[in-house]
Amino acid sequence: MSANIAVFISGSGSNLKALFDAIERGEIDGNIHAVIADRACQGMQYAVSRRIPFFRIDRKLPPDVFAKDVLHVIPKDTDLIILAGFLSILPPAVIQAFPKRIINLHPSLLPKYGGTGMYGLRVHRAVLAAGDECSGCTVHYVDDGVDTGEIIAQAEVPVHSGDDAHHLQKRVQRQEHELLCQTVAALCRQPPFNRNKDFA
Ligand code: GRF
């Protein structure tokens, strides 16, 4: 049986779309069975058009209520949770409920340019300000810290002279789609995400 995947989003949903496309091409042995957003966002359309259960949670709720809502909307038979451009911090109760089953995508080569407040264009501006010749993206497990969990995979992206943060963001995002789909495909082939195998 293929892995049941829940995807959390906050933005344009281009990574969610890349996952749907990879599943439709048969590259990922998985099935997105829930999409969850913490705000009204463009990415919702990809769930709605495919008639995938879609849930909206309110990021402005007090943390304990937010945690309860999140736990309530994640289907019980979820194998893998993907934070694909999800901007809220998941409360510890949620992380503890799914140990080593939540992964996040970050648009830099962690541990560089991670942590609270480092998201979107802020990351790319920091890379350019530091004069780095190379940036990239990272898929990592989510732990109680911000962008501190064990790194699963990374891919480098060159910085070109004359780049502004928007140019760099576009180049990194193209690489993110590939890295995320390849990493999810690899995870879905192995336990505990692949339901045909015994749990490790
Ligand atoms: C991605 O660049 C991701 O790294 C970051 O947020 C962005 C979301 O993009 N965490 P999208 O919503 O998947 O298009």
Short mmCIF file of C-alpha atoms and ligand atoms in Angstrom, two decimals:
data_model
loop_
_atom_site.label_atom_id
_atom_site.label_comp_id
_atom_site.label_asym_id
_atom_site.label_seq_id
_atom_site.Cartn_x
_atom_site.Cartn_y
_atom_site.Cartn_z
CA MET A 1 0.00 0.00 0.00
CA SER A 2 1.38 3.42 -0.88
CA ALA A 3 2.23 5.98 1.81
CA ASN A 4 -0.49 8.36 2.95
CA ILE A 5 0.86 11.90 2.81
CA ALA A 6 -0.46 15.12 4.39
CA VAL A 7 0.95 18.36 2.99
CA PHE A 8 0.98 21.68 4.86
CA ILE A 9 1.16 24.90 2.83
CA SER A 10 0.96 28.69 3.28
CA GLY A 11 1.78 30.14 -0.13
CA SER A 12 1.72 29.62 -3.87
CA GLY A 13 1.82 25.82 -3.52
CA SER A 14 4.32 25.23 -6.30
CA ASN A 15 5.95 22.44 -4.25
CA LEU A 16 2.54 20.88 -3.61
CA LYS A 17 1.89 20.94 -7.36
CA ALA A 18 5.30 19.37 -8.03
CA LEU A 19 4.39 16.54 -5.62
CA PHE A 20 0.99 15.96 -7.27
CA ASP A 21 2.68 15.90 -10.69
CA ALA A 22 5.37 13.43 -9.55
CA ILE A 23 2.71 11.14 -8.04
CA GLU A 24 0.66 11.35 -11.25
CA ARG A 25 3.77 10.37 -13.27
CA GLY A 26 4.22 7.36 -10.96
CA GLU A 27 7.51 8.62 -9.53
CA ILE A 28 6.32 8.64 -5.91
CA ASP A 29 4.63 5.61 -4.37
CA GLY A 30 2.41 7.84 -2.28
CA ASN A 31 -0.98 9.38 -2.08
CA ILE A 32 -1.70 12.93 -0.86
CA HIS A 33 -4.79 12.41 1.27
CA ALA A 34 -4.97 15.81 2.98
CA VAL A 35 -3.79 19.36 2.33
CA ILE A 36 -3.73 21.77 5.23
CA ALA A 37 -3.19 25.54 5.04
CA ASP A 38 -2.75 28.05 7.86
CA ARG A 39 -4.15 30.94 5.78
CA ALA A 40 -6.05 31.58 2.56
CA CYS A 41 -3.43 30.97 -0.12
CA GLN A 42 -2.99 30.31 -3.80
CA GLY A 43 -1.86 26.72 -3.23
CA MET A 44 -5.37 25.70 -2.07
CA GLN A 45 -6.45 25.50 -5.72
CA TYR A 46 -4.31 22.39 -6.32
CA ALA A 47 -6.15 20.44 -3.61
CA VAL A 48 -9.56 21.75 -4.56
CA SER A 49 -9.17 20.98 -8.29
CA ARG A 50 -8.13 17.40 -7.45
CA ARG A 51 -10.90 16.99 -4.86
CA ILE A 52 -8.38 16.23 -2.13
CA PRO A 53 -9.63 16.91 1.42
CA PHE A 54 -8.51 20.42 2.26
CA PHE A 55 -8.42 21.95 5.75
CA ARG A 56 -7.87 25.51 6.82
CA ILE A 57 -6.43 26.11 10.27
CA ASP A 58 -6.02 29.50 11.93
CA ARG A 59 -2.41 30.39 12.68
CA LYS A 60 -3.50 33.21 14.99
CA LEU A 61 -5.09 30.88 17.56
CA PRO A 62 -3.35 30.42 20.95
CA PRO A 63 -0.66 27.69 20.61
CA ASP A 64 -2.54 25.02 22.60
CA VAL A 65 -5.74 25.49 20.56
CA PHE A 66 -3.71 25.62 17.34
CA ALA A 67 -2.02 22.33 18.29
CA LYS A 68 -5.39 20.66 18.94
CA ASP A 69 -6.76 21.88 15.60
CA VAL A 70 -3.70 20.62 13.73
CA LEU A 71 -3.91 17.20 15.38
CA HIS A 72 -7.62 17.09 14.63
CA VAL A 73 -7.26 17.67 10.87
CA ILE A 74 -4.33 15.29 10.22
CA PRO A 75 -5.92 11.96 9.18
CA LYS A 76 -5.05 9.21 11.67
CA ASP A 77 -3.58 6.95 8.98
CA THR A 78 -1.04 9.55 7.81
CA ASP A 79 2.44 8.08 7.21
CA LEU A 80 4.33 11.20 6.19
CA ILE A 81 3.76 14.92 6.79
CA ILE A 82 5.40 17.39 4.42
CA LEU A 83 5.78 21.07 5.26
CA ALA A 84 5.98 22.55 1.78
CA GLY A 85 6.27 26.29 2.25
CA PHE A 86 4.34 26.17 5.54
CA LEU A 87 5.17 29.29 7.51
CA SER A 88 3.77 28.52 10.98
CA ILE A 89 5.85 26.71 13.56
CA LEU A 90 4.28 23.35 14.43
CA PRO A 91 3.67 23.06 18.20
CA PRO A 92 5.73 20.42 20.11
CA ALA A 93 2.59 18.30 20.70
CA VAL A 94 2.24 17.79 16.94
CA ILE A 95 5.93 16.98 16.44
CA GLN A 96 5.85 14.47 19.30
CA ALA A 97 2.77 12.78 17.80
CA PHE A 98 4.66 12.07 14.52
CA PRO A 99 8.30 11.41 15.45
CA LYS A 100 10.58 11.35 12.37
CA ARG A 101 7.55 11.50 10.12
CA ILE A 102 7.49 15.24 9.49
CA ILE A 103 9.81 16.79 6.91
CA ASN A 104 10.36 20.41 5.94
CA LEU A 105 11.75 22.10 2.86
CA HIS A 106 14.00 25.12 3.39
CA PRO A 107 15.40 27.38 0.65
CA SER A 108 19.05 27.43 1.79
CA LEU A 109 21.90 25.08 2.56
CA LEU A 110 21.13 24.58 6.25
CA PRO A 111 22.51 25.20 8.80
CA LYS A 112 23.23 28.44 6.93
CA TYR A 113 20.36 30.94 6.79
CA GLY A 114 17.90 29.01 8.94
CA GLY A 115 16.04 29.82 12.14
CA THR A 116 13.26 32.11 13.24
CA GLY A 117 12.39 34.78 10.68
CA MET A 118 14.46 33.19 7.91
CA TYR A 119 11.99 32.43 5.16
CA GLY A 120 11.20 33.50 1.59
CA LEU A 121 13.10 36.45 0.17
CA ARG A 122 14.81 37.14 3.51
CA VAL A 123 16.88 34.00 3.01
CA HIS A 124 17.95 34.94 -0.51
CA ARG A 125 18.75 38.53 0.51
CA ALA A 126 20.99 37.20 3.29
CA VAL A 127 22.82 34.90 0.86
CA LEU A 128 23.43 37.80 -1.53
CA ALA A 129 24.51 40.15 1.28
CA ALA A 130 27.06 37.56 2.43
CA GLY A 131 28.47 37.33 -1.10
CA ASP A 132 28.07 33.52 -1.25
CA GLU A 133 28.78 31.97 -4.64
CA CYS A 134 26.47 29.08 -3.96
CA SER A 135 23.07 28.66 -2.33
CA GLY A 136 20.65 25.76 -2.43
CA CYS A 137 17.88 23.98 -0.58
CA THR A 138 17.46 21.41 2.16
CA VAL A 139 14.94 18.75 3.14
CA HIS A 140 15.15 17.87 6.83
CA TYR A 141 13.22 16.15 9.58
CA VAL A 142 11.32 18.53 11.85
CA ASP A 143 12.29 18.61 15.50
CA ASP A 144 11.45 21.03 18.32
CA GLY A 145 13.79 23.72 16.98
CA VAL A 146 13.40 25.94 13.92
CA ASP A 147 15.21 24.45 10.90
CA THR A 148 17.42 22.36 13.22
CA GLY A 149 16.26 18.79 12.49
CA GLU A 150 18.42 16.12 10.91
CA ILE A 151 19.21 16.89 7.28
CA ILE A 152 17.94 14.29 4.78
CA ALA A 153 19.05 15.82 1.47
CA GLN A 154 20.49 19.02 0.04
CA ALA A 155 21.05 20.41 -3.44
CA GLU A 156 23.28 23.30 -4.45
CA VAL A 157 22.23 26.18 -6.69
CA PRO A 158 24.74 28.68 -8.11
CA VAL A 159 24.47 32.41 -7.36
CA HIS A 160 24.99 34.40 -10.57
CA SER A 161 26.55 37.85 -10.68
CA GLY A 162 23.76 40.38 -11.09
CA ASP A 163 21.26 38.19 -9.24
CA ASP A 164 18.71 39.94 -7.09
CA ALA A 165 16.76 38.05 -4.42
CA HIS A 166 13.89 37.33 -6.85
CA HIS A 167 16.20 35.79 -9.47
CA LEU A 168 17.85 33.61 -6.86
CA GLN A 169 14.51 32.61 -5.36
CA LYS A 170 13.26 31.41 -8.76
CA ARG A 171 16.39 29.34 -9.40
CA VAL A 172 16.26 27.81 -5.89
CA GLN A 173 12.55 27.03 -6.22
CA ARG A 174 13.11 25.04 -9.41
CA GLN A 175 15.68 22.97 -7.55
CA GLU A 176 13.36 22.64 -4.53
CA HIS A 177 10.69 20.96 -6.65
CA GLU A 178 13.20 18.37 -7.83
CA LEU A 179 14.85 17.80 -4.44
CA LEU A 180 11.55 17.50 -2.59
CA CYS A 181 10.06 15.02 -5.06
CA GLN A 182 13.23 12.88 -5.20
CA THR A 183 13.49 12.83 -1.41
CA VAL A 184 9.83 11.95 -0.91
CA ALA A 185 10.11 9.22 -3.57
CA ALA A 186 13.10 7.73 -1.71
CA LEU A 187 11.39 7.94 1.70
CA CYS A 188 8.23 6.31 0.35
CA ARG A 189 10.25 3.30 -0.79
CA GLN A 190 11.39 2.50 2.74
CA PRO A 191 9.89 1.80 6.17
CA PRO A 192 8.19 3.33 8.10
CA PHE A 193 6.67 5.26 5.20
CA ASN A 194 6.12 2.27 2.95
CA ARG A 195 3.22 0.37 4.49
CA ASN A 196 4.18 -2.94 2.84
CA LYS A 197 7.33 -3.26 4.90
CA ASP A 198 7.77 -3.99 8.59
CA PHE A 199 8.50 -0.93 10.69
CA ALA A 200 12.21 -0.39 11.28
C1 GRF B 1 9.55 27.57 -0.81
O1 GRF B 1 10.57 28.31 -1.35
C2 GRF B 1 10.00 26.87 0.45
O2 GRF B 1 11.35 26.62 0.53
C3 GRF B 1 9.68 27.86 1.52
O3 GRF B 1 8.51 28.51 1.07
C4 GRF B 1 8.45 28.49 -0.34
C5 GRF B 1 7.09 28.01 -0.72
O4 GRF B 1 6.85 27.87 -2.04
N1 GRF B 1 9.65 27.24 2.81
P1 GRF B 1 5.53 27.19 -2.58
O5 GRF B 1 4.35 27.64 -1.74
O6 GRF B 1 5.69 25.70 -2.53
O7 GRF B 1 5.39 27.69 -4.00
#
